[in-house]
Amino acid sequence: MDVYLDYNATGILRPEVVIAMQDTFHLFGNSSSVHRLGRLARSAIEEAREKIASVVGVSPTEIIFTSGGTEANNLVLSNKDIPVFISATEHDSINAVRLDSKIVNVDINGVIDLEHLEKMLGYTDRPSMVSVMLANNETGVLQPIQQVVNVARRFGAIIHCDAVQGLGKIPFSFSELGVDMLTISAHKIGGPKGVGALIVKEGVDLPPLLVGGGQERNRRAGTENITGICGFGVAASLVQLALEQIPDLEKMRNKIECGVKAEIPEVTIYGEEVARLSNTSCIGLPGLSNESQVMALDLAGVYVSAGSACSSGKVTPSHVLKAMGFNDVAASSAIRVSLGWQTTESDCDAFVTTWTEMAQRILDSNELCGLVT
Amino acid sequence: MNQSKIKNSASSSNPMRVYLDYQSTTPVDPRVMECMLPWFTEYFGNAHSSQHSFGLEAAEAVEEARNKIARVLGAEGREIIFTSGATESNNLAIKGASRFASRYRKGKHIIVLETEHKCVLESCTALAGEGFRTTILKVGTDGLVDLDKLADAIQEGTVLVSIMAVNNEIGVIQPLEKIGQLCQKNGILFHTDAAQAVGKIEVNVNNMHVDLMSVSGHKLYAPKGIGVLYIRRRPRVRLLPEITGGGQERGMRSGTLPVPLIVAMGEACNISDKEMYSESLRLIELRASLLEQLKNMIPDLIINGSMKERVPGNLNISFPNTNAMDLVKSLKDVAVSTGSACSSTSKDPSYVLNALGLSPSITRGSIRIGLGRFTTQSEIDYSARSIANQVLTKKNNEKVAAE
């Protein structure tokens, strides 16, 4: 039995997306070519752009397609001359880009400290940039973007929001958030890997990262990934459907959390006291290493992850949990359970049963201490 | 070969519509497609979720593709990193290697050819702001590099030479082995943009002394949105990454790997390599047939660039005193181009053709014809007639207008 509960790492492709992508292989022209096949490819791309634009509430010309969320985030930070302020729980594709980024604290629930942001912005007299994520990939905790914008605007800063984990999981629009730039990714919403977008408000100046053929209005060179882009378009048009599923996902997620807490009262659910994504649960049992948890669950056919999927196999203490004030042991003992459009009640039951049995076994044998050094 | 499928896909409503723009992009080979599709749905894991089996099987598929591609280039799997395409590979190779070299070693000088792809030239322009100087070498009337000029251009502070393997507009093949030797002798990194070469001519990074090589998926019957950069390990070539984050691709290129596209790229390289010899012979015959038919009908046509050192699927010809842009647009059922797709919306004449020293009337009358895996003799015959008809009509009209 396969129980996939790792949607924040990557979603399961929606069948509508697969069909749409298969259709694009017939539109194989280069979208920059003048001939008919080129124009057909171009119009498919523009159609996808319009779909995505309408979902986030922007003009199609404000969308730059990239190879994914990571590239989009890197593009945001491509102007090395401007001071950057980021929250302490940003994704690596934000916090690893500039070594001189100024880190804004978060509280014990992972929510950004607005006073700290204000204080830090007050120290600089240069125009700066603030980048804060909409929803955290490990805990699902939501950041008060509108309040961040209120503070940052007072200092004339440009504001970017990494909404990769937010799209399709909470309703929002670009204008509601009030930011200048926004990152989204296809494969987190049931679309394909290898495509994402940066939304840049009209009039905001941004130097390109990739230069060359002048595609994407000179803001991102490279032949457009038409299959990916069309898949992204269809996935975006299903965002509304995904949003309607929120109450069900929340019910299932809460059931998981109640289930594990009932059996093992020692668990910690990170960020549970504040607003967070309805599909995400960050469950910790300090002393029980997340690596062994994930592997034990894997043997039983239950797939979750130890924090972010990105770090290519190395399990290091979560920088997110550490930023929230937890020690290395706690930050190495939490797993992320994330639900999605194909998740069922029985998946959740299977997780609870498997996880609690494993945890109980270890608690009984008193092996907890010393597991993590 | 699965020819019928693709031709039909491009011409479902029209009995004859011919695609002759294979240097711009290629359709996905049905065999590549078949290999790729399950990775969208059945095996959808994140290749970096290395702790569960969904992730592990994806990671294994990525490594298998990496090895397939490495084999075709004469490299090792761990010398291959995946990117979003050749534009990104070229950006990373040029900016990344130059920045690293200047930071940790010697000078700030780069040498490229005048006929390089825009993304190579613009990467150099981007570096100018950081104090890098670029020597842009002229090519001969055949489009080929002059090795003596290259040797002369090398100076104390030269860190990188970037010369494309095959030109995207005129298809000429540069003498990579000799360029590589020259670079090696002088201790300079050699990057080659091989987007138009892999799968069409033999490439071997060791024989050619290449340190960095860019490859594109959609030029060799894989989908758009995937490319490769070869980075030599012995002696190790170091780069400053362009895209950082999760540390994928050994820190040189962050971002979740698009597993289906990677699987497709691996298989596409494999097929192109296996069929290269027979396919080359077939294309050479088709091209000869096309050229002969066109010459019979339009005797004053001119071939741009070396015909000897040229990939089998490319033809770049000029019809003097004809407006090629109009010609391309009026060829409703034959897709050809006036040059690179990237700049095809601009009205400027091709800088590649200008570099050959052609007169403006010849440049203005030039079209690029790209033949490929699904091109058939009957398509060639049909296209030759259509192109000749249009050219002759236009010439006639101009003559009438002049009188």
mmCIF file of C-alpha atoms in Angstrom, chain B residues 20-333:
data_model
loop_
_atom_site.group_PDB
_atom_site.id
_atom_site.type_symbol
_atom_site.label_atom_id
_atom_site.label_comp_id
_atom_site.label_asym_id
_atom_site.label_seq_id
_atom_site.Cartn_x
_atom_site.Cartn_y
_atom_site.Cartn_z
ATOM 1 C CA LEU B 20 11.609 22.566 -42.251
ATOM 2 C CA ASP B 21 12.767 24.520 -39.225
ATOM 3 C CA TYR B 22 14.566 21.810 -37.265
ATOM 4 C CA GLN B 23 17.301 24.188 -36.090
ATOM 5 C CA SER B 24 14.679 26.271 -34.344
ATOM 6 C CA THR B 25 13.179 23.343 -32.518
ATOM 7 C CA THR B 26 12.255 19.704 -33.085
ATOM 8 C CA PRO B 27 9.137 17.694 -32.326
ATOM 9 C CA VAL B 28 9.424 15.180 -29.497
ATOM 10 C CA ASP B 29 10.240 11.747 -30.881
ATOM 11 C CA PRO B 30 7.384 9.327 -30.087
ATOM 12 C CA ARG B 31 9.889 6.902 -28.561
ATOM 13 C CA VAL B 32 11.123 9.653 -26.263
ATOM 14 C CA MET B 33 7.548 10.495 -25.428
ATOM 15 C CA GLU B 34 6.745 6.925 -24.480
ATOM 16 C CA CYS B 35 9.762 6.781 -22.234
ATOM 17 C CA MET B 36 8.884 10.067 -20.555
ATOM 18 C CA LEU B 37 5.144 9.861 -19.948
ATOM 19 C CA PRO B 38 5.104 7.416 -17.004
ATOM 20 C CA TRP B 39 7.354 9.806 -15.098
ATOM 21 C CA PHE B 40 4.617 12.402 -15.109
ATOM 22 C CA THR B 41 2.014 10.227 -13.501
ATOM 23 C CA GLU B 42 3.091 6.845 -12.166
ATOM 24 C CA TYR B 43 6.505 7.833 -10.861
ATOM 25 C CA PHE B 44 6.033 11.435 -9.882
ATOM 26 C CA GLY B 45 8.296 11.704 -6.845
ATOM 27 C CA ASN B 46 10.645 14.569 -6.067
ATOM 28 C CA ALA B 47 14.124 13.267 -6.907
ATOM 29 C CA HIS B 48 15.449 15.020 -3.822
ATOM 30 C CA SER B 49 13.081 13.295 -1.407
ATOM 31 C CA SER B 50 15.780 10.741 -0.862
ATOM 32 C CA GLN B 51 14.179 9.182 2.160
ATOM 33 C CA HIS B 52 11.233 7.486 0.517
ATOM 34 C CA SER B 53 10.934 5.199 -2.459
ATOM 35 C CA PHE B 54 8.967 7.667 -4.636
ATOM 36 C CA GLY B 55 11.947 9.970 -4.399
ATOM 37 C CA LEU B 56 14.499 7.200 -4.786
ATOM 38 C CA GLU B 57 13.073 5.819 -8.013
ATOM 39 C CA ALA B 58 12.978 9.339 -9.440
ATOM 40 C CA ALA B 59 16.571 9.899 -8.366
ATOM 41 C CA GLU B 60 17.627 6.644 -10.007
ATOM 42 C CA ALA B 61 15.957 7.618 -13.273
ATOM 43 C CA VAL B 62 17.771 10.942 -13.173
ATOM 44 C CA GLU B 63 21.105 9.198 -12.687
ATOM 45 C CA GLU B 64 20.392 6.781 -15.504
ATOM 46 C CA ALA B 65 19.638 9.675 -17.848
ATOM 47 C CA ARG B 66 22.748 11.458 -16.665
ATOM 48 C CA ASN B 67 24.849 8.429 -17.551
ATOM 49 C CA LYS B 68 23.227 8.052 -20.966
ATOM 50 C CA ILE B 69 24.014 11.667 -21.817
ATOM 51 C CA ALA B 70 27.518 11.404 -20.417
ATOM 52 C CA ARG B 71 28.209 8.401 -22.607
ATOM 53 C CA VAL B 72 27.207 10.320 -25.737
ATOM 54 C CA LEU B 73 29.544 13.175 -24.831
ATOM 55 C CA GLY B 74 32.388 10.890 -23.786
ATOM 56 C CA ALA B 75 32.051 12.150 -20.232
ATOM 57 C CA GLU B 76 31.221 10.739 -16.802
ATOM 58 C CA GLY B 77 27.793 10.975 -15.216
ATOM 59 C CA ARG B 78 28.961 13.228 -12.433
ATOM 60 C CA GLU B 79 30.247 15.743 -14.957
ATOM 61 C CA ILE B 80 26.706 16.399 -16.200
ATOM 62 C CA ILE B 81 24.327 18.877 -14.583
ATOM 63 C CA PHE B 82 20.773 19.584 -15.670
ATOM 64 C CA THR B 83 19.492 23.078 -16.469
ATOM 65 C CA SER B 84 16.359 24.552 -18.011
ATOM 66 C CA GLY B 85 17.977 24.659 -21.464
ATOM 67 C CA ALA B 86 20.999 25.713 -23.442
ATOM 68 C CA THR B 87 20.419 29.404 -22.735
ATOM 69 C CA GLU B 88 20.770 28.743 -19.035
ATOM 70 C CA SER B 89 23.736 26.416 -19.621
ATOM 71 C CA ASN B 90 25.512 29.088 -21.655
ATOM 72 C CA ASN B 91 24.767 31.756 -19.065
ATOM 73 C CA LEU B 92 26.047 29.513 -16.288
ATOM 74 C CA ALA B 93 29.156 28.381 -18.147
ATOM 75 C CA ILE B 94 30.271 31.826 -19.234
ATOM 76 C CA LYS B 95 29.317 33.904 -16.235
ATOM 77 C CA GLY B 96 29.966 31.160 -13.698
ATOM 78 C CA ALA B 97 33.392 30.104 -14.967
ATOM 79 C CA SER B 98 34.599 33.649 -15.634
ATOM 80 C CA ARG B 99 33.520 34.904 -12.243
ATOM 81 C CA PHE B 100 35.141 31.994 -10.459
ATOM 82 C CA ALA B 101 38.361 32.278 -12.441
ATOM 83 C CA SER B 102 38.679 35.995 -11.870
ATOM 84 C CA ARG B 103 37.922 35.608 -8.209
ATOM 85 C CA TYR B 104 40.432 32.880 -7.504
ATOM 86 C CA ARG B 105 43.022 33.077 -10.214
ATOM 87 C CA LYS B 106 43.981 35.299 -13.059
ATOM 88 C CA GLY B 107 42.486 37.814 -15.452
ATOM 89 C CA LYS B 108 39.205 39.069 -16.787
ATOM 90 C CA HIS B 109 39.365 38.446 -20.516
ATOM 91 C CA ILE B 110 37.066 36.269 -22.642
ATOM 92 C CA ILE B 111 37.174 35.335 -26.330
ATOM 93 C CA VAL B 112 34.063 34.484 -28.348
ATOM 94 C CA LEU B 113 33.034 34.371 -31.987
ATOM 95 C CA GLU B 114 30.986 37.038 -33.670
ATOM 96 C CA THR B 115 28.492 34.382 -34.769
ATOM 97 C CA GLU B 116 27.785 32.949 -31.313
ATOM 98 C CA HIS B 117 24.197 32.616 -30.148
ATOM 99 C CA LYS B 118 22.744 35.760 -28.577
ATOM 100 C CA CYS B 119 22.804 34.274 -25.102
ATOM 101 C CA VAL B 120 26.570 33.800 -25.302
ATOM 102 C CA LEU B 121 27.157 37.327 -26.522
ATOM 103 C CA GLU B 122 24.798 38.820 -23.972
ATOM 104 C CA SER B 123 26.369 36.852 -21.129
ATOM 105 C CA CYS B 124 29.639 38.559 -22.056
ATOM 106 C CA THR B 125 27.889 41.916 -22.129
ATOM 107 C CA ALA B 126 26.502 41.222 -18.672
ATOM 108 C CA LEU B 127 30.046 40.570 -17.442
ATOM 109 C CA ALA B 128 31.309 43.850 -18.853
ATOM 110 C CA GLY B 129 29.750 45.608 -15.879
ATOM 111 C CA GLU B 130 32.067 43.549 -13.641
ATOM 112 C CA GLY B 131 35.201 44.625 -15.461
ATOM 113 C CA PHE B 132 35.471 41.740 -17.929
ATOM 114 C CA ARG B 133 36.685 42.447 -21.447
ATOM 115 C CA THR B 134 35.564 40.368 -24.418
ATOM 116 C CA THR B 135 37.343 39.898 -27.708
ATOM 117 C CA ILE B 136 34.791 39.127 -30.396
ATOM 118 C CA LEU B 137 36.548 37.262 -33.193
ATOM 119 C CA LYS B 138 35.525 37.708 -36.800
ATOM 120 C CA VAL B 139 34.812 34.609 -38.865
ATOM 121 C CA GLY B 140 35.788 33.939 -42.467
ATOM 122 C CA THR B 141 33.355 34.085 -45.390
ATOM 123 C CA ASP B 142 32.795 30.383 -44.765
ATOM 124 C CA GLY B 143 31.676 31.144 -41.205
ATOM 125 C CA LEU B 144 34.605 29.338 -39.637
ATOM 126 C CA VAL B 145 37.007 30.567 -36.978
ATOM 127 C CA ASP B 146 40.484 31.598 -38.033
ATOM 128 C CA LEU B 147 42.761 29.662 -35.677
ATOM 129 C CA ASP B 148 45.652 32.073 -36.122
ATOM 130 C CA LYS B 149 43.444 34.987 -35.128
ATOM 131 C CA LEU B 150 42.287 33.006 -32.117
ATOM 132 C CA ALA B 151 45.880 32.315 -31.092
ATOM 133 C CA ASP B 152 46.688 36.009 -31.482
ATOM 134 C CA ALA B 153 43.714 37.038 -29.398
ATOM 135 C CA ILE B 154 44.858 35.004 -26.409
ATOM 136 C CA GLN B 155 46.506 37.243 -23.847
ATOM 137 C CA GLU B 156 47.889 37.093 -20.339
ATOM 138 C CA GLY B 157 44.534 37.530 -18.636
ATOM 139 C CA THR B 158 42.389 35.315 -20.881
ATOM 140 C CA VAL B 159 40.317 32.963 -18.739
ATOM 141 C CA LEU B 160 37.753 31.560 -21.152
ATOM 142 C CA VAL B 161 37.233 30.848 -24.828
ATOM 143 C CA SER B 162 33.628 30.179 -25.856
ATOM 144 C CA ILE B 163 33.138 28.969 -29.398
ATOM 145 C CA MET B 164 30.037 27.182 -30.578
ATOM 146 C CA ALA B 165 30.290 23.698 -32.052
ATOM 147 C CA VAL B 166 27.717 24.264 -34.799
ATOM 148 C CA ASN B 167 26.170 27.545 -35.828
ATOM 149 C CA ASN B 168 22.401 27.762 -35.442
ATOM 150 C CA GLU B 169 21.829 29.684 -38.669
ATOM 151 C CA ILE B 170 24.359 28.415 -41.163
ATOM 152 C CA GLY B 171 25.101 25.026 -39.610
ATOM 153 C CA VAL B 172 28.872 25.291 -39.962
ATOM 154 C CA ILE B 173 30.995 23.072 -37.750
ATOM 155 C CA GLN B 174 33.892 24.749 -35.952
ATOM 156 C CA PRO B 175 37.197 22.877 -35.567
ATOM 157 C CA LEU B 176 36.646 22.075 -31.888
ATOM 158 C CA GLU B 177 39.586 19.746 -31.513
ATOM 159 C CA LYS B 178 42.071 22.354 -32.696
ATOM 160 C CA ILE B 179 40.459 25.090 -30.617
ATOM 161 C CA GLY B 180 40.552 22.773 -27.620
ATOM 162 C CA GLN B 181 44.242 22.016 -28.102
ATOM 163 C CA LEU B 182 45.044 25.690 -28.336
ATOM 164 C CA CYS B 183 43.134 26.437 -25.144
ATOM 165 C CA GLN B 184 44.690 23.535 -23.292
ATOM 166 C CA LYS B 185 48.188 24.602 -24.325
ATOM 167 C CA ASN B 186 47.525 28.056 -22.927
ATOM 168 C CA GLY B 187 45.768 26.909 -19.774
ATOM 169 C CA ILE B 188 42.491 28.574 -20.758
ATOM 170 C CA LEU B 189 39.031 27.127 -20.165
ATOM 171 C CA PHE B 190 37.187 26.096 -23.325
ATOM 172 C CA HIS B 191 33.408 26.283 -23.419
ATOM 173 C CA THR B 192 31.397 25.204 -26.429
ATOM 174 C CA ASP B 193 27.721 25.744 -27.073
ATOM 175 C CA ALA B 194 26.868 22.391 -28.609
ATOM 176 C CA ALA B 195 23.095 22.898 -28.760
ATOM 177 C CA GLN B 196 23.101 22.410 -32.535
ATOM 178 C CA ALA B 197 25.758 19.695 -32.529
ATOM 179 C CA VAL B 198 24.914 16.881 -30.147
ATOM 180 C CA GLY B 199 23.144 14.096 -31.962
ATOM 181 C CA LYS B 200 24.230 15.506 -35.304
ATOM 182 C CA ILE B 201 28.001 15.171 -35.228
ATOM 183 C CA GLU B 202 30.376 13.160 -33.075
ATOM 184 C CA VAL B 203 31.287 15.075 -29.959
ATOM 185 C CA ASN B 204 33.802 13.897 -27.412
ATOM 186 C CA VAL B 205 34.794 16.205 -24.607
ATOM 187 C CA ASN B 206 38.148 14.506 -24.163
ATOM 188 C CA ASN B 207 39.247 14.361 -27.792
ATOM 189 C CA MET B 208 38.102 17.953 -28.197
ATOM 190 C CA HIS B 209 39.638 19.148 -24.908
ATOM 191 C CA VAL B 210 36.366 20.765 -23.929
ATOM 192 C CA ASP B 211 35.976 21.952 -20.332
ATOM 193 C CA LEU B 212 32.353 23.083 -20.523
ATOM 194 C CA MET B 213 29.690 22.064 -23.021
ATOM 195 C CA SER B 214 26.068 23.221 -23.320
ATOM 196 C CA VAL B 215 23.430 20.891 -24.723
ATOM 197 C CA SER B 216 19.747 21.558 -25.411
ATOM 198 C CA GLY B 217 16.905 19.047 -25.213
ATOM 199 C CA HIS B 218 14.480 20.501 -27.721
ATOM 200 C CA LYS B 219 17.024 20.548 -30.516
ATOM 201 C CA LEU B 220 17.372 16.758 -30.324
ATOM 202 C CA TYR B 221 13.772 15.560 -30.128
ATOM 203 C CA ALA B 222 13.327 15.969 -26.367
ATOM 204 C CA PRO B 223 10.903 18.558 -24.962
ATOM 205 C CA LYS B 224 11.608 22.226 -24.350
ATOM 206 C CA GLY B 225 12.661 23.292 -20.881
ATOM 207 C CA ILE B 226 15.588 20.945 -20.379
ATOM 208 C CA GLY B 227 19.282 21.239 -21.084
ATOM 209 C CA VAL B 228 22.622 20.082 -19.836
ATOM 210 C CA LEU B 229 25.932 21.605 -18.927
ATOM 211 C CA TYR B 230 28.968 19.349 -19.013
ATOM 212 C CA ILE B 231 31.549 20.435 -16.447
ATOM 213 C CA ARG B 232 34.954 18.739 -16.555
ATOM 214 C CA ARG B 233 36.148 17.097 -13.362
ATOM 215 C CA ARG B 234 39.729 16.230 -14.268
ATOM 216 C CA PRO B 235 41.176 18.786 -14.023
ATOM 217 C CA ARG B 236 38.248 20.173 -12.148
ATOM 218 C CA VAL B 237 36.461 23.181 -13.601
ATOM 219 C CA ARG B 238 34.846 25.403 -11.018
ATOM 220 C CA LEU B 239 31.882 27.733 -11.409
ATOM 221 C CA LEU B 240 30.026 30.231 -9.312
ATOM 222 C CA PRO B 241 26.386 29.107 -9.548
ATOM 223 C CA GLU B 242 23.742 31.347 -11.082
ATOM 224 C CA ILE B 243 20.788 29.784 -9.309
ATOM 225 C CA THR B 244 21.285 28.885 -5.670
ATOM 226 C CA GLY B 245 18.980 27.399 -3.091
ATOM 227 C CA GLY B 246 18.391 23.761 -2.233
ATOM 228 C CA GLY B 247 21.880 22.815 -3.399
ATOM 229 C CA GLN B 248 20.777 20.356 -6.078
ATOM 230 C CA GLU B 249 23.158 19.350 -8.871
ATOM 231 C CA ARG B 250 26.084 19.437 -6.461
ATOM 232 C CA GLY B 251 25.420 23.049 -5.603
ATOM 233 C CA MET B 252 25.898 24.225 -9.159
ATOM 234 C CA ARG B 253 22.210 24.554 -10.043
ATOM 235 C CA SER B 254 19.435 24.593 -7.471
ATOM 236 C CA GLY B 255 15.818 23.812 -8.207
ATOM 237 C CA THR B 256 13.622 20.703 -8.197
ATOM 238 C CA LEU B 257 14.685 18.508 -11.097
ATOM 239 C CA PRO B 258 12.042 17.993 -13.800
ATOM 240 C CA VAL B 259 12.333 14.213 -13.805
ATOM 241 C CA PRO B 260 10.193 13.482 -16.914
ATOM 242 C CA LEU B 261 12.120 16.013 -18.981
ATOM 243 C CA ILE B 262 15.407 14.561 -17.777
ATOM 244 C CA VAL B 263 14.353 11.011 -18.621
ATOM 245 C CA ALA B 264 13.337 12.295 -22.061
ATOM 246 C CA MET B 265 16.646 14.056 -22.568
ATOM 247 C CA GLY B 266 18.543 10.877 -21.712
ATOM 248 C CA GLU B 267 16.570 8.765 -24.126
ATOM 249 C CA ALA B 268 16.689 11.427 -26.851
ATOM 250 C CA CYS B 269 20.488 11.596 -26.630
ATOM 251 C CA ASN B 270 20.670 7.851 -26.730
ATOM 252 C CA ILE B 271 18.515 7.587 -29.860
ATOM 253 C CA SER B 272 20.238 10.436 -31.671
ATOM 254 C CA ASP B 273 23.598 8.916 -30.975
ATOM 255 C CA LYS B 274 22.595 5.426 -32.080
ATOM 256 C CA GLU B 275 21.040 6.643 -35.314
ATOM 257 C CA MET B 276 23.462 9.422 -36.109
ATOM 258 C CA TYR B 277 25.349 7.676 -38.868
ATOM 259 C CA SER B 278 22.383 6.409 -40.883
ATOM 260 C CA GLU B 279 20.384 9.557 -40.235
ATOM 261 C CA SER B 280 23.247 11.767 -41.436
ATOM 262 C CA LEU B 281 23.469 9.878 -44.702
ATOM 263 C CA ARG B 282 19.727 10.167 -45.198
ATOM 264 C CA LEU B 283 19.694 13.903 -44.513
ATOM 265 C CA ILE B 284 22.677 14.564 -46.768
ATOM 266 C CA GLU B 285 20.783 12.922 -49.624
ATOM 267 C CA LEU B 286 17.586 14.841 -48.911
ATOM 268 C CA ARG B 287 19.459 18.114 -48.666
ATOM 269 C CA ALA B 288 21.293 17.453 -51.927
ATOM 270 C CA SER B 289 17.987 16.734 -53.589
ATOM 271 C CA LEU B 290 16.449 19.944 -52.250
ATOM 272 C CA LEU B 291 19.398 22.027 -53.333
ATOM 273 C CA GLU B 292 19.457 20.510 -56.780
ATOM 274 C CA GLN B 293 15.763 21.113 -57.343
ATOM 275 C CA LEU B 294 15.996 24.699 -56.127
ATOM 276 C CA LYS B 295 19.079 25.412 -58.243
ATOM 277 C CA ASN B 296 17.345 24.092 -61.328
ATOM 278 C CA MET B 297 14.493 26.516 -60.841
ATOM 279 C CA ILE B 298 16.485 29.451 -59.404
ATOM 280 C CA PRO B 299 20.007 29.315 -60.821
ATOM 281 C CA ASP B 300 21.235 32.470 -59.072
ATOM 282 C CA LEU B 301 20.710 31.180 -55.541
ATOM 283 C CA ILE B 302 23.688 31.464 -53.204
ATOM 284 C CA ILE B 303 24.745 29.154 -50.398
ATOM 285 C CA ASN B 304 25.735 30.970 -47.211
ATOM 286 C CA GLY B 305 28.658 29.521 -45.248
ATOM 287 C CA SER B 306 30.839 26.508 -45.772
ATOM 288 C CA MET B 307 29.037 23.585 -47.378
ATOM 289 C CA LYS B 308 31.822 21.164 -46.512
ATOM 290 C CA GLU B 309 31.952 21.836 -42.769
ATOM 291 C CA ARG B 310 28.215 21.801 -42.174
ATOM 292 C CA VAL B 311 25.751 19.587 -40.320
ATOM 293 C CA PRO B 312 23.654 17.402 -42.642
ATOM 294 C CA GLY B 313 20.301 18.933 -41.692
ATOM 295 C CA ASN B 314 21.091 22.572 -42.426
ATOM 296 C CA LEU B 315 20.870 24.667 -45.541
ATOM 297 C CA ASN B 316 21.128 28.447 -45.554
ATOM 298 C CA ILE B 317 20.567 29.974 -48.951
ATOM 299 C CA SER B 318 19.959 33.384 -50.378
ATOM 300 C CA PHE B 319 17.771 34.463 -53.256
ATOM 301 C CA PRO B 320 19.325 37.768 -54.290
ATOM 302 C CA ASN B 321 16.919 40.704 -54.451
ATOM 303 C CA THR B 322 14.168 38.825 -52.671
ATOM 304 C CA ASN B 323 12.750 39.849 -49.296
ATOM 305 C CA ALA B 324 13.166 36.663 -47.250
ATOM 306 C CA MET B 325 10.897 37.873 -44.466
ATOM 307 C CA ASP B 326 8.027 38.191 -46.969
ATOM 308 C CA LEU B 327 8.977 34.864 -48.476
ATOM 309 C CA VAL B 328 8.791 33.071 -45.123
ATOM 310 C CA LYS B 329 5.412 34.617 -44.397
ATOM 311 C CA SER B 330 3.977 33.770 -47.786
ATOM 312 C CA LEU B 331 5.057 30.129 -47.537
ATOM 313 C CA LYS B 332 1.844 29.145 -45.787
ATOM 314 C CA ASP B 333 2.416 25.407 -45.772
#
